[in-house]
mmCIF file of C-alpha atoms in Angstrom:
data_model
loop_
_atom_site.group_PDB
_atom_site.id
_atom_site.type_symbol
_atom_site.label_atom_id
_atom_site.label_comp_id
_atom_site.label_asym_id
_atom_site.label_seq_id
_atom_site.Cartn_x
_atom_site.Cartn_y
_atom_site.Cartn_z
ATOM 1 C CA MET M 1 85.266 156.938 102.242
ATOM 2 C CA MET M 2 82.332 158.448 100.414
ATOM 3 C CA MET M 3 79.059 159.546 101.907
ATOM 4 C CA ASP M 4 76.142 157.197 101.209
ATOM 5 C CA LYS M 5 72.564 158.471 101.378
ATOM 6 C CA GLU M 6 71.324 155.048 102.512
ATOM 7 C CA ASN M 7 73.600 155.192 105.548
ATOM 8 C CA ALA M 8 73.500 158.932 106.357
ATOM 9 C CA ILE M 9 71.644 161.200 108.730
ATOM 10 C CA VAL M 10 71.886 165.007 108.938
ATOM 11 C CA ALA M 11 72.227 166.590 112.383
ATOM 12 C CA VAL M 12 71.402 170.301 112.632
ATOM 13 C CA VAL M 13 73.065 171.575 115.797
ATOM 14 C CA ASP M 14 71.689 174.534 117.772
ATOM 15 C CA VAL M 15 70.862 177.108 115.072
ATOM 16 C CA GLN M 16 68.803 179.091 117.555
ATOM 17 C CA ALA M 17 67.296 182.426 116.560
ATOM 18 C CA ARG M 18 68.171 184.209 119.785
ATOM 19 C CA LEU M 19 71.884 183.391 119.359
ATOM 20 C CA LEU M 20 72.203 184.072 115.638
ATOM 21 C CA SER M 21 72.838 187.814 115.748
ATOM 22 C CA GLY M 22 76.309 187.328 117.237
ATOM 23 C CA VAL M 23 77.325 184.521 114.881
ATOM 24 C CA HIS M 24 79.645 185.217 111.945
ATOM 25 C CA GLU M 25 77.754 185.269 108.600
ATOM 26 C CA ASN M 26 74.606 184.066 110.344
ATOM 27 C CA GLU M 27 72.267 184.543 107.371
ATOM 28 C CA GLN M 28 74.548 182.414 105.196
ATOM 29 C CA LEU M 29 74.678 179.797 107.943
ATOM 30 C CA VAL M 30 70.872 179.524 108.023
ATOM 31 C CA ARG M 31 70.709 179.379 104.198
ATOM 32 C CA ASN M 32 73.365 176.660 104.024
ATOM 33 C CA CYS M 33 71.825 174.564 106.795
ATOM 34 C CA SER M 34 68.433 174.913 105.095
ATOM 35 C CA TRP M 35 70.009 173.875 101.782
ATOM 36 C CA LEU M 36 71.298 170.683 103.434
ATOM 37 C CA VAL M 37 67.935 169.902 105.037
ATOM 38 C CA ARG M 38 66.152 170.395 101.703
ATOM 39 C CA LEU M 39 68.778 168.205 99.987
ATOM 40 C CA ALA M 40 68.224 165.503 102.610
ATOM 41 C CA GLY M 41 64.498 165.682 101.841
ATOM 42 C CA LEU M 42 65.139 165.227 98.113
ATOM 43 C CA MET M 43 67.427 162.261 98.773
ATOM 44 C CA GLY M 44 65.323 160.594 101.488
ATOM 45 C CA VAL M 45 67.956 161.134 104.190
ATOM 46 C CA PRO M 46 66.620 161.603 107.734
ATOM 47 C CA VAL M 47 67.262 164.870 109.598
ATOM 48 C CA ILE M 48 67.394 165.435 113.333
ATOM 49 C CA GLY M 49 68.061 168.682 115.208
ATOM 50 C CA SER M 50 69.137 169.924 118.599
ATOM 51 C CA GLU M 51 68.647 173.086 120.644
ATOM 52 C CA GLN M 52 70.913 174.115 123.500
ATOM 53 C CA TYR M 53 68.812 174.834 126.605
ATOM 54 C CA PRO M 54 65.752 176.029 124.629
ATOM 55 C CA ASP M 55 63.925 177.179 127.784
ATOM 56 C CA GLY M 56 66.526 179.898 128.215
ATOM 57 C CA LEU M 57 67.939 180.346 124.706
ATOM 58 C CA GLY M 58 64.843 179.849 122.574
ATOM 59 C CA HIS M 59 64.230 177.723 119.522
ATOM 60 C CA THR M 60 65.787 177.041 116.142
ATOM 61 C CA GLU M 61 65.467 179.845 113.574
ATOM 62 C CA GLU M 62 61.852 179.608 112.386
ATOM 63 C CA SER M 63 62.284 178.751 108.688
ATOM 64 C CA LEU M 64 64.886 176.106 109.523
ATOM 65 C CA ARG M 65 62.719 174.768 112.353
ATOM 66 C CA GLU M 66 59.850 174.275 109.906
ATOM 67 C CA LEU M 67 62.115 172.511 107.400
ATOM 68 C CA VAL M 68 63.515 170.090 109.983
ATOM 69 C CA GLY M 69 60.150 169.648 111.714
ATOM 70 C CA PRO M 70 59.651 170.784 115.316
ATOM 71 C CA ASP M 71 59.004 167.173 116.373
ATOM 72 C CA LYS M 72 62.499 166.189 115.168
ATOM 73 C CA ILE M 73 64.342 168.823 117.237
ATOM 74 C CA TYR M 74 65.454 167.924 120.751
ATOM 75 C CA GLY M 75 66.324 170.263 123.585
ATOM 76 C CA LYS M 76 69.534 169.520 125.462
ATOM 77 C CA THR M 77 71.868 170.814 128.119
ATOM 78 C CA PHE M 78 74.878 168.749 127.027
ATOM 79 C CA PHE M 79 77.082 170.487 124.479
ATOM 80 C CA ALA M 80 77.438 167.251 122.458
ATOM 81 C CA CYS M 81 73.989 166.488 121.058
ATOM 82 C CA ILE M 82 74.510 162.727 121.193
ATOM 83 C CA ASP M 83 75.030 162.895 124.977
ATOM 84 C CA ASP M 84 71.400 163.923 125.452
ATOM 85 C CA PRO M 85 69.320 160.766 126.074
ATOM 86 C CA GLU M 86 66.293 161.911 124.039
ATOM 87 C CA PHE M 87 68.399 163.008 121.086
ATOM 88 C CA GLU M 88 70.389 159.769 121.210
ATOM 89 C CA LYS M 89 67.224 157.656 121.322
ATOM 90 C CA ALA M 90 65.793 159.446 118.257
ATOM 91 C CA PHE M 91 69.175 159.257 116.518
ATOM 92 C CA GLN M 92 69.586 155.515 117.177
ATOM 93 C CA ALA M 93 66.079 154.831 115.834
ATOM 94 C CA HIS M 94 67.353 155.692 112.335
ATOM 95 C CA ASP M 95 70.224 153.167 112.542
ATOM 96 C CA ARG M 96 72.578 155.282 110.413
ATOM 97 C CA LYS M 97 76.383 155.168 110.653
ATOM 98 C CA GLN M 98 77.302 158.367 108.778
ATOM 99 C CA VAL M 99 76.489 161.707 110.397
ATOM 100 C CA VAL M 100 76.489 164.912 108.353
ATOM 101 C CA LEU M 101 76.874 167.795 110.833
ATOM 102 C CA CYS M 102 75.915 171.435 110.376
ATOM 103 C CA GLY M 103 75.082 174.262 112.782
ATOM 104 C CA MET M 104 76.684 176.310 115.520
ATOM 105 C CA GLU M 105 78.780 177.070 117.384
ATOM 106 C CA SER M 106 81.728 175.424 115.698
ATOM 107 C CA GLN M 107 84.071 175.390 118.695
ATOM 108 C CA ALA M 108 81.479 174.201 121.207
ATOM 109 C CA CYS M 109 78.397 172.158 120.336
ATOM 110 C CA VAL M 110 79.391 171.228 116.765
ATOM 111 C CA MET M 111 82.912 170.168 117.732
ATOM 112 C CA GLN M 112 81.890 168.311 120.875
ATOM 113 C CA SER M 113 79.119 166.551 118.947
ATOM 114 C CA ALA M 114 81.613 165.510 116.265
ATOM 115 C CA LEU M 115 84.145 164.237 118.811
ATOM 116 C CA ARG M 116 81.558 162.239 120.762
ATOM 117 C CA LEU M 117 80.047 160.754 117.588
ATOM 118 C CA LEU M 118 83.536 159.678 116.525
ATOM 119 C CA GLU M 119 84.091 158.108 119.952
ATOM 120 C CA LYS M 120 80.931 156.072 119.369
ATOM 121 C CA GLY M 121 82.433 154.678 116.158
ATOM 122 C CA LEU M 122 80.374 156.696 113.692
ATOM 123 C CA ASP M 123 81.639 158.304 110.492
ATOM 124 C CA VAL M 124 81.352 162.069 110.870
ATOM 125 C CA PHE M 125 81.231 164.540 107.985
ATOM 126 C CA VAL M 126 81.376 168.201 109.043
ATOM 127 C CA VAL M 127 79.977 170.565 106.410
ATOM 128 C CA ALA M 128 82.493 173.419 106.524
ATOM 129 C CA ASP M 129 80.245 175.901 104.705
ATOM 130 C CA ALA M 130 77.324 175.136 107.043
ATOM 131 C CA ILE M 131 78.934 175.722 110.455
ATOM 132 C CA SER M 132 79.845 178.976 112.171
ATOM 133 C CA ALA M 133 80.707 180.655 115.445
ATOM 134 C CA ARG M 134 80.911 184.165 116.845
ATOM 135 C CA ASN M 135 84.592 184.276 115.929
ATOM 136 C CA PRO M 136 85.690 182.814 112.554
ATOM 137 C CA PHE M 137 89.037 181.856 114.112
ATOM 138 C CA ASP M 138 87.170 179.465 116.412
ATOM 139 C CA THR M 139 85.650 177.806 113.352
ATOM 140 C CA ASP M 140 89.063 177.443 111.699
ATOM 141 C CA ILE M 141 90.600 175.820 114.756
ATOM 142 C CA ALA M 142 87.536 173.637 115.387
ATOM 143 C CA LEU M 143 87.668 172.344 111.803
ATOM 144 C CA ARG M 144 91.333 171.455 112.237
ATOM 145 C CA ARG M 145 90.701 169.710 115.536
ATOM 146 C CA MET M 146 87.738 167.741 114.190
ATOM 147 C CA GLU M 147 89.755 166.666 111.160
ATOM 148 C CA GLN M 148 92.675 165.613 113.360
ATOM 149 C CA ALA M 149 90.244 163.513 115.405
ATOM 150 C CA GLY M 150 89.012 161.721 112.280
ATOM 151 C CA ALA M 151 86.066 163.744 111.030
ATOM 152 C CA ARG M 152 85.901 164.374 107.310
ATOM 153 C CA ILE M 153 85.577 168.019 106.322
ATOM 154 C CA VAL M 154 83.236 168.487 103.365
ATOM 155 C CA THR M 155 81.134 171.122 101.593
ATOM 156 C CA ARG M 156 77.431 171.145 100.815
ATOM 157 C CA GLU M 157 78.007 170.307 97.155
ATOM 158 C CA MET M 158 80.251 167.388 98.088
ATOM 159 C CA VAL M 159 77.360 165.987 100.107
ATOM 160 C CA GLY M 160 74.966 166.359 97.174
ATOM 161 C CA PHE M 161 77.228 164.850 94.544
ATOM 162 C CA GLU M 162 78.272 161.946 96.768
ATOM 163 C CA TRP M 163 74.686 161.134 97.687
ATOM 164 C CA LEU M 164 73.793 161.214 93.980
ATOM 165 C CA ARG M 165 76.853 159.277 92.713
ATOM 166 C CA ARG M 166 75.802 159.597 89.063
ATOM 167 C CA SER M 167 74.253 162.055 86.629
ATOM 168 C CA ASP M 168 71.489 159.652 85.617
ATOM 169 C CA ALA M 169 70.233 159.317 89.206
ATOM 170 C CA ALA M 170 66.523 160.046 89.539
ATOM 171 C CA GLU M 171 67.195 163.104 91.732
ATOM 172 C CA PHE M 172 69.936 164.654 89.583
ATOM 173 C CA LYS M 173 67.687 166.898 87.505
ATOM 174 C CA ALA M 174 66.031 168.387 90.609
ATOM 175 C CA PHE M 175 69.442 168.718 92.294
ATOM 176 C CA SER M 176 70.963 170.584 89.369
ATOM 177 C CA LYS M 177 67.976 172.933 89.029
ATOM 178 C CA GLU M 178 67.227 173.625 92.692
ATOM 179 C CA PHE M 179 70.591 173.338 94.409
ATOM 180 C CA LEU M 180 73.269 174.426 91.941
ATOM 181 C CA ARG M 181 72.503 178.117 91.462
#
């Protein structure tokens, strides 16, 4: 199954500034999540975000928060973002069946979000180069577990090329100039 921009939504999970310092390759994580959010903007794909207990753990990294839009980021106490009623309500409003997941931490909120989204019958695409955890081993095992459960493991460029589908697509020129460096 290929990703389809008309049926997709990007979920940015818990990339909170206060937690980033302990996360493996955290600067790359923020860059790659931002890349996906910008790509979604180019392609007209909606983006929604979550923050784990923002009252205690703070908000999404500032540049990423601005890209997503503070009004599209929902605080939660559940590890799986879709289990939060406010997040789920905003998510359902888009009526999309394919979820492109990025964020942190791989073995907790990203994995539990993926598993719960799968349980709800959605197609889940986990962007392997846009998730991370404190320990890279946790990410490796989480990716395996998510794949075993039915999630599709993809890369950022796979998302872009599948949303485009063809080189004469209106967005291809911008994609090749801005995203393939």
